[in-house]
Coordinates of C-alpha atoms in Angstrom, one line a residue:
Chain A
M3 CA 7.4 2.8 15.2
T4 CA 10.0 1.7 12.8
Y5 CA 12.6 4.2 11.9
P6 CA 15.3 3.0 9.2
S7 CA 18.2 1.3 10.7
R8 CA 20.9 3.6 9.1
V9 CA 21.2 7.0 8.7
K10 CA 23.8 9.4 6.5
L11 CA 24.5 12.7 8.1
V12 CA 25.9 15.3 5.8
D13 CA 28.0 17.5 7.5
V14 CA 27.5 21.2 6.4
G15 CA 29.8 22.9 8.9
P16 CA 32.5 23.7 7.0
R17 CA 30.4 25.5 4.7
D18 CA 27.1 26.4 5.6
G19 CA 27.8 26.7 9.2
L20 CA 31.2 29.0 8.6
Q21 CA 29.8 30.8 5.6
N22 CA 28.4 33.7 8.1
E23 CA 31.4 34.0 10.2
K24 CA 32.9 38.1 10.6
Q25 CA 36.1 36.7 11.0
P26 CA 37.4 35.0 8.2
V27 CA 38.5 31.2 8.9
P28 CA 42.2 30.2 8.1
A29 CA 41.5 27.7 5.0
A30 CA 44.1 25.3 7.4
V31 CA 41.2 25.3 10.1
K32 CA 38.7 24.3 7.7
I33 CA 40.9 21.7 6.1
E34 CA 41.5 20.6 9.9
L35 CA 37.8 20.4 10.5
V36 CA 36.9 18.3 7.4
E37 CA 39.9 15.8 8.6
R38 CA 38.7 15.7 11.8
L39 CA 35.3 15.2 11.1
Q40 CA 35.7 12.5 8.5
A41 CA 37.6 10.5 11.1
A42 CA 34.7 10.7 13.4
G43 CA 32.6 8.8 10.8
L44 CA 31.2 11.7 8.7
R45 CA 30.9 10.1 5.1
H46 CA 29.9 13.2 3.3
I47 CA 30.8 16.5 4.4
E48 CA 30.1 20.0 2.5
V49 CA 33.1 21.7 2.1
T50 CA 33.1 24.9 0.7
S51 CA 31.3 27.3 -2.1
Y52 CA 32.2 28.4 -5.3
V53 CA 30.7 32.2 -5.3
S54 CA 31.9 35.2 -5.9
P55 CA 34.4 36.6 -3.0
K56 CA 32.8 39.7 -3.3
W57 CA 29.5 38.4 -1.7
V58 CA 30.8 35.8 0.5
P59 CA 34.3 36.4 1.2
Q60 CA 34.7 33.6 4.0
M61 CA 35.1 30.9 1.3
A62 CA 37.0 32.4 -1.2
D63 CA 39.6 30.0 -0.1
N64 CA 37.9 27.3 -2.0
A65 CA 40.2 26.3 -4.0
E66 CA 42.8 26.1 -1.4
V67 CA 40.8 24.1 0.9
M68 CA 39.7 21.4 -1.8
H69 CA 43.7 21.1 -2.3
G70 CA 44.6 20.8 0.7
L71 CA 42.6 18.3 2.1
K72 CA 43.9 14.7 2.7
R73 CA 40.7 13.0 1.0
R74 CA 39.6 9.5 2.1
S75 CA 38.0 7.4 -0.6
D76 CA 35.0 6.7 1.1
V77 CA 33.8 10.3 1.9
V78 CA 31.8 12.5 -0.6
Y79 CA 33.0 15.9 -0.7
S80 CA 30.4 18.4 -1.9
V81 CA 30.6 22.0 -2.7
L82 CA 28.2 24.5 -3.7
T83 CA 28.3 25.9 -7.2
P84 CA 25.3 28.2 -7.9
N85 CA 26.4 29.4 -11.2
V86 CA 28.2 28.3 -14.5
K87 CA 31.4 30.5 -13.3
G88 CA 31.4 28.9 -10.1
L89 CA 31.4 25.4 -11.4
E90 CA 33.9 26.4 -14.1
A91 CA 36.2 27.9 -11.2
C92 CA 36.1 24.4 -9.6
L93 CA 36.3 22.4 -12.0
S94 CA 39.6 24.0 -13.4
A95 CA 41.2 22.4 -10.4
P96 CA 43.2 19.0 -11.0
R97 CA 40.0 16.3 -11.3
E98 CA 41.1 14.5 -8.2
E99 CA 40.4 17.8 -6.7
W100 CA 36.9 18.0 -7.8
P101 CA 33.8 17.2 -5.6
Q102 CA 32.3 14.4 -6.5
E103 CA 29.1 16.4 -6.1
I104 CA 28.0 19.7 -6.1
V105 CA 24.7 21.7 -4.4
V106 CA 22.7 24.2 -5.9
F107 CA 19.6 25.8 -3.9
G108 CA 16.3 27.9 -4.6
S109 CA 13.7 28.9 -2.8
A110 CA 10.2 27.4 -2.2
T111 CA 9.2 31.1 -1.7
E112 CA 9.4 34.0 -4.4
A113 CA 10.4 36.7 -1.5
F114 CA 13.0 34.4 -0.2
S115 CA 14.4 34.0 -3.6
Q116 CA 14.3 37.9 -4.6
K117 CA 16.0 38.7 -1.0
N118 CA 18.4 35.9 -1.0
I119 CA 19.6 35.4 -4.5
N120 CA 18.2 38.7 -6.6
C121 CA 15.9 36.7 -8.6
S122 CA 12.8 35.1 -9.2
I123 CA 12.5 30.9 -8.6
A124 CA 12.4 30.0 -12.6
E125 CA 14.8 32.8 -13.3
S126 CA 16.9 30.5 -10.3
I127 CA 16.0 27.8 -11.9
E128 CA 17.1 28.6 -15.7
R129 CA 20.3 29.4 -13.9
F130 CA 21.1 26.2 -12.4
A131 CA 20.3 24.6 -15.7
P132 CA 23.0 24.7 -17.4
V133 CA 25.0 24.1 -13.9
V134 CA 23.6 20.7 -13.4
Q135 CA 23.6 19.5 -17.2
M136 CA 27.7 20.5 -17.0
A137 CA 28.0 18.4 -13.6
R138 CA 26.3 15.7 -15.0
E139 CA 28.5 15.6 -18.0
Q140 CA 31.2 15.1 -15.9
G141 CA 29.6 12.4 -13.5
I142 CA 29.5 14.9 -10.7
H143 CA 25.8 14.8 -8.6
V144 CA 23.4 17.1 -8.3
R145 CA 22.3 18.1 -5.1
G146 CA 19.6 20.8 -5.0
A147 CA 18.7 22.8 -1.5
M148 CA 15.0 23.5 -1.2
S149 CA 15.0 26.6 1.6
C150 CA 11.9 28.1 2.9
T151 CA 9.9 24.9 2.8
V152 CA 8.0 25.3 5.7
G153 CA 8.3 29.0 6.3
C154 CA 9.9 32.4 5.0
P155 CA 11.3 35.3 7.0
Y156 CA 9.1 37.2 4.2
E157 CA 6.0 35.3 3.3
G158 CA 5.4 33.2 6.9
E159 CA 3.9 29.7 6.3
V160 CA 4.6 28.0 3.4
A161 CA 2.1 26.1 1.3
P162 CA 3.1 22.5 0.8
E163 CA 2.2 23.2 -2.7
K164 CA 5.2 25.7 -3.2
V165 CA 7.5 23.1 -2.2
G166 CA 5.9 20.5 -4.5
H167 CA 6.2 23.4 -7.3
L168 CA 9.9 23.7 -6.7
A169 CA 11.0 19.9 -6.2
R170 CA 9.0 19.5 -9.8
L171 CA 11.3 22.4 -11.3
M172 CA 14.4 20.6 -9.8
K173 CA 13.6 17.7 -11.1
D174 CA 12.6 18.8 -14.8
I175 CA 16.4 20.2 -14.9
G176 CA 18.0 16.9 -13.9
V177 CA 18.7 17.4 -9.6
Q178 CA 19.5 14.3 -8.6
H179 CA 18.4 14.6 -4.8
V180 CA 16.9 17.3 -3.0
G181 CA 17.2 18.8 0.5
V182 CA 14.0 19.9 2.7
A183 CA 15.2 22.8 4.1
D184 CA 13.8 25.0 7.1
T185 CA 15.7 27.7 6.5
I186 CA 14.6 29.6 10.0
G187 CA 14.0 26.8 11.8
V188 CA 9.9 27.8 12.2
G189 CA 8.5 24.5 11.5
T190 CA 7.1 21.7 13.7
P191 CA 6.7 18.1 12.8
G192 CA 3.5 18.2 11.1
K193 CA 4.2 21.1 8.5
V194 CA 8.1 19.6 7.6
R195 CA 5.7 16.2 7.0
A196 CA 3.6 18.0 4.7
A197 CA 6.7 19.5 3.0
F198 CA 8.3 15.7 2.6
E199 CA 5.1 14.6 0.9
A200 CA 4.7 17.3 -1.8
T201 CA 8.6 16.4 -2.2
L202 CA 8.1 12.8 -2.5
A203 CA 5.3 13.5 -5.1
H204 CA 8.5 13.8 -7.6
Y205 CA 11.6 12.4 -5.5
G206 CA 11.7 8.9 -4.0
L207 CA 12.6 8.4 -0.5
D208 CA 16.4 7.8 -1.1
E209 CA 16.6 11.1 -2.8
V210 CA 15.7 13.5 -0.5
S211 CA 17.0 14.4 3.2
G212 CA 16.5 17.0 5.6
H213 CA 17.8 20.1 6.5
F214 CA 16.4 21.5 9.8
H215 CA 17.4 24.8 11.7
D216 CA 16.9 24.7 15.5
T217 CA 16.3 28.3 15.9
Y218 CA 13.2 27.5 18.2
G219 CA 14.6 23.9 19.4
Q220 CA 12.6 22.0 17.0
A221 CA 15.0 20.5 14.8
L222 CA 15.6 16.8 16.6
S223 CA 11.3 16.7 16.8
N224 CA 11.3 17.5 13.1
T225 CA 14.2 15.0 12.7
L226 CA 11.7 12.6 14.1
A227 CA 8.7 13.1 12.1
A228 CA 10.9 12.4 8.7
L229 CA 12.8 9.3 10.2
E230 CA 8.8 7.8 11.0
M231 CA 8.8 8.8 7.7
G232 CA 11.6 6.7 6.4
V233 CA 13.7 9.8 5.2
W234 CA 17.5 8.6 6.5
Q235 CA 19.3 11.3 5.2
F236 CA 19.8 14.6 7.3
D237 CA 21.9 17.7 6.9
T238 CA 23.6 18.4 10.3
S239 CA 26.3 21.0 11.5
V240 CA 28.8 20.2 14.1
A241 CA 28.8 22.1 16.8
G242 CA 25.7 23.7 15.4
L243 CA 28.3 26.0 13.1
G244 CA 25.9 28.5 11.0
G245 CA 23.6 31.6 12.7
C246 CA 20.7 32.6 11.0
P247 CA 21.2 35.9 9.1
Y248 CA 17.3 36.6 9.8
A249 CA 17.3 35.8 13.6
K250 CA 20.6 37.3 14.8
G251 CA 22.0 35.7 18.1
A252 CA 19.7 33.1 17.4
T253 CA 20.8 29.2 16.3
G254 CA 21.2 28.1 13.0
N255 CA 21.8 24.5 11.8
V256 CA 20.8 21.5 14.3
A257 CA 23.8 20.2 15.9
T258 CA 25.3 17.0 14.4
E259 CA 26.3 16.0 18.0
D260 CA 22.5 16.2 19.1
V261 CA 20.8 14.5 15.8
V262 CA 24.1 11.5 16.4
Y263 CA 22.9 11.1 20.3
L264 CA 19.2 10.8 19.2
L265 CA 20.1 8.4 16.3
H266 CA 22.2 6.5 18.6
G267 CA 19.5 6.3 21.5
L268 CA 17.0 5.0 18.5
G269 CA 19.6 2.5 17.8
I270 CA 20.3 3.6 14.9
H271 CA 23.0 3.1 12.7
T272 CA 25.4 6.1 11.3
G273 CA 29.1 5.1 11.9
I274 CA 30.2 8.2 13.5
D275 CA 31.9 8.2 17.0
L276 CA 30.0 10.7 19.1
D277 CA 33.3 11.6 21.3
A278 CA 35.4 12.5 18.6
L279 CA 32.6 14.3 16.8
I280 CA 32.4 16.3 20.0
D281 CA 36.2 16.9 19.9
A282 CA 35.8 18.2 15.9
G283 CA 33.1 20.5 17.2
V284 CA 35.6 21.8 20.5
F285 CA 38.4 22.5 17.9
V286 CA 36.6 24.4 15.3
S287 CA 34.8 26.5 18.3
Q288 CA 38.0 27.1 19.8
A289 CA 39.1 28.6 16.6
L290 CA 36.1 30.7 16.6
G291 CA 36.3 31.7 20.1
R292 CA 33.1 30.2 21.7
E293 CA 31.7 27.5 23.2
P294 CA 30.0 24.7 20.7
N295 CA 26.3 25.3 20.2
S296 CA 25.0 21.6 20.8
R297 CA 23.6 20.5 24.2
V298 CA 24.8 17.1 23.6
S299 CA 28.5 18.4 23.7
K300 CA 27.8 20.9 27.0
A301 CA 26.4 17.4 28.7
I302 CA 29.0 14.9 27.8
R303 CA 31.9 17.4 28.4
T304 CA 30.4 18.7 31.6
K305 CA 30.2 14.6 32.5
R306 CA 34.1 14.2 31.2
C307 CA 35.1 16.9 33.7
A308 CA 33.2 15.6 36.6
Chain B
M287 CA -0.1 10.2 12.3
T288 CA -2.7 11.5 15.6
Y289 CA -1.9 13.6 18.7
P290 CA -4.4 14.6 21.2
S291 CA -6.5 17.6 20.4
R292 CA -5.5 19.0 23.4
V293 CA -2.9 19.0 26.1
K294 CA -2.4 20.4 29.7
L295 CA 1.1 21.6 30.7
V296 CA 2.0 22.1 34.2
D297 CA 4.5 24.5 35.1
V298 CA 7.1 23.5 37.7
G299 CA 9.3 26.3 37.5
P300 CA 8.4 27.9 40.4
R301 CA 9.1 24.5 42.5
D302 CA 11.4 22.5 40.7
G303 CA 13.1 25.3 38.5
L304 CA 13.7 27.5 42.0
Q305 CA 14.7 24.9 44.4
N306 CA 18.5 24.7 43.2
E307 CA 18.9 28.3 43.0
K308 CA 22.3 29.5 45.0
Q309 CA 20.5 32.5 45.6
P310 CA 17.2 32.2 47.4
V311 CA 14.4 34.0 45.2
P312 CA 12.1 36.7 47.4
A313 CA 8.7 35.4 48.0
A314 CA 7.2 38.1 46.2
V315 CA 9.2 37.4 42.8
K316 CA 7.6 33.3 43.4
I317 CA 4.0 35.1 43.8
E318 CA 4.2 37.3 40.6
L319 CA 5.7 34.5 38.7
V320 CA 3.0 32.3 39.6
E321 CA 0.4 35.1 39.1
R322 CA 1.8 35.9 35.5
L323 CA 1.8 31.6 34.8
Q324 CA -1.6 31.8 35.3
A325 CA -2.5 34.8 33.4
A326 CA -0.9 33.2 30.5
G327 CA -3.2 30.4 30.6
L328 CA -1.5 27.5 32.4
R329 CA -4.1 26.0 34.6
H330 CA -1.9 23.7 36.8
I331 CA 1.1 24.9 38.5
E332 CA 3.7 23.6 41.0
V333 CA 3.8 26.4 43.5
T334 CA 6.7 25.5 46.7
S335 CA 7.5 21.9 48.6
Y336 CA 6.9 21.5 52.6
V337 CA 10.5 20.1 53.1
S338 CA 12.9 20.4 55.9
P339 CA 14.4 24.2 55.2
K340 CA 17.5 22.8 56.0
W341 CA 17.6 20.6 53.4
V342 CA 15.6 22.9 50.9
P343 CA 16.4 26.5 52.2
Q344 CA 14.9 27.9 48.8
M345 CA 11.4 26.6 49.6
A346 CA 11.4 28.2 53.5
D347 CA 8.6 30.5 52.3
N348 CA 6.4 28.1 51.4
A349 CA 3.6 28.7 53.6
E350 CA 4.2 32.7 52.8
V351 CA 4.0 31.7 49.1
M352 CA 0.6 29.7 49.6
H353 CA -0.7 32.7 51.3
G354 CA 0.1 35.4 49.2
L355 CA -0.7 33.9 46.0
K356 CA -4.2 36.0 44.2
R357 CA -5.8 32.3 43.3
R358 CA -7.9 31.6 40.2
S359 CA -10.7 29.2 40.8
D360 CA -9.9 27.1 37.5
V361 CA -6.3 26.7 38.6
V362 CA -5.0 23.6 40.6
Y363 CA -2.0 24.6 42.9
S364 CA 0.4 21.6 43.3
V365 CA 3.1 21.5 46.4
L366 CA 5.6 19.0 46.8
T367 CA 4.7 17.3 50.8
P368 CA 7.3 14.2 50.6
N369 CA 6.3 13.6 54.1
V370 CA 4.0 13.5 57.0
K371 CA 5.5 16.6 58.6
G372 CA 5.6 18.5 55.6
L373 CA 2.0 18.1 54.9
E374 CA 0.7 18.4 58.0
A375 CA 2.8 21.8 57.9
C376 CA 1.2 22.5 54.7
L377 CA -2.6 21.9 55.6
S378 CA -2.0 23.7 59.3
A379 CA -2.6 26.7 57.0
P380 CA -6.4 27.8 56.3
R381 CA -8.1 25.3 54.1
E382 CA -8.1 27.8 51.3
E383 CA -4.6 28.3 51.1
W384 CA -4.3 24.1 50.7
P385 CA -3.6 23.1 47.7
Q386 CA -5.5 20.7 45.5
E387 CA -2.7 18.4 45.0
I388 CA 0.3 17.3 46.4
V389 CA 3.8 15.5 45.0
V390 CA 5.1 12.7 46.1
F391 CA 8.4 11.1 44.2
G392 CA 9.7 8.2 44.0
S393 CA 12.9 6.6 41.8
A394 CA 12.8 3.6 39.5
T395 CA 16.6 2.8 40.9
E396 CA 17.9 2.1 44.3
A397 CA 21.1 4.2 43.6
F398 CA 19.1 7.5 42.9
S399 CA 16.7 6.6 45.8
Q400 CA 19.4 6.2 48.0
K401 CA 21.5 9.1 47.1
N402 CA 18.6 11.6 46.4
I403 CA 16.0 10.6 49.4
N404 CA 18.4 8.6 51.6
C405 CA 16.1 5.5 51.6
S406 CA 15.4 2.3 49.6
I407 CA 12.5 2.5 47.1
A408 CA 10.7 0.3 49.2
E409 CA 11.4 2.7 52.6
S410 CA 9.9 5.6 49.8
I411 CA 7.3 4.2 49.4
E412 CA 6.4 3.0 53.2
R413 CA 7.0 6.6 54.3
F414 CA 4.7 7.9 51.8
A415 CA 2.0 5.7 52.2
P416 CA 0.6 7.7 55.2
V417 CA 1.1 10.9 53.4
V418 CA -1.2 9.6 50.7
Q419 CA -3.7 8.6 52.7
M420 CA -3.6 11.9 55.0
A421 CA -4.3 13.6 51.7
R422 CA -6.8 11.7 50.3
E423 CA -9.1 12.1 53.4
Q424 CA -8.8 15.7 52.9
G425 CA -9.8 15.5 49.1
I426 CA -6.6 16.4 48.0
H427 CA -5.5 14.7 44.8
V428 CA -2.2 12.7 44.8
R429 CA 0.4 12.6 42.1
G430 CA 3.5 10.8 42.1
A431 CA 6.9 11.6 40.3
M432 CA 8.8 8.9 39.1
S433 CA 12.4 9.7 38.9
C434 CA 15.0 8.2 36.7
T435 CA 12.7 6.4 34.4
V436 CA 15.2 5.7 31.5
G437 CA 18.2 7.0 32.6
C438 CA 19.9 6.8 36.0
P439 CA 23.2 8.9 37.0
Y440 CA 24.8 6.0 39.2
E441 CA 22.9 3.0 37.1
G442 CA 23.0 4.0 33.7
E443 CA 20.2 3.2 31.6
V444 CA 16.9 1.6 33.1
A445 CA 15.0 -1.6 32.2
P446 CA 11.1 -0.7 31.6
E447 CA 10.2 -3.3 34.5
K448 CA 12.1 -1.1 37.2
V449 CA 9.7 1.6 36.1
G450 CA 6.4 -0.8 36.0
H451 CA 7.7 -2.1 39.4
L452 CA 7.8 2.0 41.2
A453 CA 4.4 2.2 39.3
R454 CA 2.9 -0.4 40.6
L455 CA 4.0 0.5 44.0
M456 CA 2.9 4.0 43.5
K457 CA -0.7 2.5 42.6
D458 CA -0.9 0.2 45.8
I459 CA -0.7 3.1 47.7
G460 CA -3.2 5.1 46.5
V461 CA -1.3 7.7 44.1
Q462 CA -3.5 9.1 41.6
H463 CA -1.5 10.4 38.9
V464 CA 2.5 9.5 37.8
G465 CA 4.7 11.4 36.0
V466 CA 7.1 9.8 33.9
A467 CA 10.3 11.7 34.5
D468 CA 13.6 11.5 32.5
T469 CA 15.3 13.4 35.2
I470 CA 18.7 14.0 33.9
G471 CA 17.9 14.2 30.0
V472 CA 19.1 11.4 28.4
G473 CA 16.6 9.7 27.3
T474 CA 15.4 9.3 23.7
P475 CA 12.1 8.5 22.3
G476 CA 12.0 4.7 22.2
K477 CA 13.4 4.5 25.8
V478 CA 10.7 6.9 26.6
R479 CA 7.9 4.8 25.1
A480 CA 9.1 2.1 26.7
A481 CA 8.8 3.7 30.1
F482 CA 5.5 4.9 29.4
E483 CA 4.0 1.3 28.0
A484 CA 5.4 -0.2 31.4
T485 CA 3.3 2.9 33.5
L486 CA 0.3 2.1 31.4
A487 CA 0.1 -1.3 32.9
H488 CA -0.7 0.0 36.2
Y489 CA -2.4 3.3 35.0
G490 CA -4.6 4.7 32.4
L491 CA -3.8 7.7 29.8
D492 CA -5.4 9.9 31.4
E493 CA -3.5 9.5 35.1
V494 CA 0.2 10.0 33.5
S495 CA 2.4 12.7 32.3
G496 CA 5.7 13.2 30.7
H497 CA 8.4 15.2 32.4
F498 CA 11.6 15.2 30.5
H499 CA 14.7 17.6 31.1
D500 CA 16.5 18.8 28.0
T501 CA 20.3 18.5 29.0
Y502 CA 20.9 16.8 25.8
G503 CA 18.5 18.6 23.6
Q504 CA 16.0 15.5 23.4
A505 CA 13.1 16.8 25.3
L506 CA 11.0 17.9 22.5
S507 CA 11.2 14.7 20.5
N508 CA 10.5 12.7 23.7
T509 CA 7.5 15.0 24.2
L510 CA 6.5 14.1 20.5
A511 CA 7.0 10.5 21.2
A512 CA 4.6 10.8 24.3
L513 CA 1.8 12.5 22.3
E514 CA 2.1 10.0 19.9
M515 CA 1.1 7.5 22.6
G516 CA -1.8 9.8 23.5
V517 CA 0.0 11.4 26.1
W518 CA -1.8 14.6 27.1
Q519 CA -0.4 15.9 30.5
F520 CA 3.3 17.2 31.0
D521 CA 5.4 18.7 33.2
T522 CA 7.3 21.7 32.0
S523 CA 9.1 24.7 33.5
V524 CA 9.2 28.6 32.2
A525 CA 12.3 30.0 30.6
G526 CA 13.9 26.1 31.4
L527 CA 14.4 27.2 35.4
G528 CA 16.0 24.5 36.6
G529 CA 19.4 23.4 36.5
C530 CA 20.3 19.6 36.9
P531 CA 22.6 19.5 39.5
Y532 CA 24.2 15.8 38.6
A533 CA 25.5 17.5 35.5
K534 CA 26.9 21.3 36.2
G535 CA 26.1 24.0 33.4
A536 CA 23.6 21.4 32.1
T537 CA 20.3 22.6 31.4
G538 CA 17.5 21.0 33.3
N539 CA 13.7 20.9 32.8
V540 CA 12.4 21.5 29.3
A541 CA 11.3 25.5 28.8
T542 CA 7.3 25.6 28.7
E543 CA 7.7 28.1 25.3
D544 CA 9.4 25.7 23.3
V545 CA 6.8 23.3 24.5
V546 CA 3.8 25.4 23.8
Y547 CA 5.8 26.3 20.6
L548 CA 6.2 23.0 19.3
L549 CA 2.2 21.7 20.6
H550 CA 0.8 25.1 18.6
G551 CA 3.0 24.2 15.6
L552 CA 1.1 21.3 15.5
G553 CA -2.4 22.6 15.9
I554 CA -2.7 21.1 19.5
H555 CA -4.8 23.4 22.0
T556 CA -3.3 24.3 25.1
G557 CA -5.0 27.7 26.3
I558 CA -1.5 29.2 26.8
D559 CA -0.7 32.6 25.3
L560 CA 2.8 32.4 24.4
D561 CA 3.9 36.2 24.3
A562 CA 2.6 36.2 27.8
L563 CA 4.4 33.5 28.5
I564 CA 7.7 34.6 27.4
D565 CA 7.2 37.3 29.0
A566 CA 7.0 35.5 33.0
G567 CA 9.7 33.6 31.5
V568 CA 12.0 37.0 31.1
F569 CA 10.7 38.3 34.1
V570 CA 11.7 35.5 36.4
S571 CA 15.0 35.0 34.9
Q572 CA 15.6 38.9 35.0
A573 CA 15.0 38.3 39.1
L574 CA 17.5 35.5 38.5
G575 CA 20.2 37.8 36.4
R576 CA 20.2 35.6 33.5
E577 CA 18.8 34.7 29.9
P578 CA 15.6 32.4 29.7
N579 CA 17.1 29.3 28.8
S580 CA 14.2 28.5 26.2
R581 CA 15.2 28.6 22.3
V582 CA 11.9 29.6 21.7
S583 CA 12.3 32.9 23.7
K584 CA 15.7 33.8 22.3
A585 CA 13.9 33.4 19.1
I586 CA 10.6 35.6 19.3
R587 CA 12.5 38.3 21.4
T588 CA 15.0 38.5 18.8
K589 CA 12.0 39.2 16.5
R590 CA 10.5 41.7 18.3
C591 CA 13.6 43.8 18.7
A592 CA 14.1 43.4 14.4

């Protein structure tokens, strides 16, 4: 079995992870989290989003976070900008506070698109097109997050054709990279493989990443299946931050700690210091008043105390 | 990627899972657990052990459990009998209460052997030899559990040669099947693959099984790696019963529910009804006063209540 020799993890904890928190997290905590992640070796971090504070009040401090961050020159900072207004707000900051990458998101299923962003897939693509164009004109890289590529809370199983269709629409409007997301964590390796195959008809192996939720504990198996296909980029979330709004109390994003342990065990280089990463997860979890949602974090911290 | 079309799971929850419980579990609960597991479709269950009640008081009710069980003719019942005295105690029951299989266990590392069973690997094999012989003379199948095949709490990483050596010793005394166990759950797929390769030098593909702890969340990835090698038998534990005594508070055996979900997602036949299995896990967890330690159980029960 051959795997990529090197994997890049994109920590989405500060954005995707914290956007559903009931208690708003202070900007200072978010900034320290990003800085701890980059100190631990993460080189790509999803920091915040520029969406209406009416819908996502947790990210209302986006400009404050982008402004306060002590940047490293070797780290890519991403933000979510689902519409022109959001991108304009983002670009109204001084250039040195711009992200190098923006993220737009679409759903592979109509039902999720309607429920999540209140429009059809086609309408969402129409809405993203000028965002993508404006970002690329400014030299900003554009990533597309494809939701519900293996399962949908409303439609159930998702045919790979729907994933391929969304990937093609993303490609058509100039999205440079797409993430294959198992938004509700129901996938298993065969289904994940099919979703990637459909995506790889439109994007190269260097232009795709995996984004797996661990709701059913399958995220690492799915990661392994993707690695076996040569996929070398994955979204993960420190301390497993981020619940799944469709399964209350269930786990959300796969924990960065758990993926790093898997990768290092396979001899794959990540550049990440697992101990420093665990500490970053403990830091943010303490700020949230709970335990890190990572088995590796728990096992290693138990060992530290032994 | 090809996988076996059919997988047999051996639920070790009633024995391996409950042996570390501080509060003894009533025999009636153990019996109902076994009966629920067989009703859910499990066809091989590790029921109890015949060890000194001084060392493992949790299993002092072994004869009561074996006596009380309403057996199915298509289910294999296993018990752990690490010495002749234990096997004799087991065989002192009426023949219809005998297990069809006994389990002996050895460690791939000297340090774990000394700490766990207070003798060297060679001494443990000497002790098992007459047990194996006596069991086989009675037509009872003998399985060998090989501990610490990828990691040891005292020696760290374990060379595959040590696993191969133990497998050969087991083979030499007539053990018919061996389980490749990641006793402390530190393994990742490459290491698990190497442990199986070393074992398969001495045993056929139909004579080996995987036994993975989920302490670091890696058990399903390791299961997937073994499936890819053609391994089709695995030990699992309903509700993830069984802590790891070497990592307080950390998780133990991989939950049967999580493995069944993975297998069914891959289109692999198990004969197990996942909903009935989840209910069996809830039953025993309630008796223990805690939540099932299974992400699949949690996710599906959350959905049931939605």
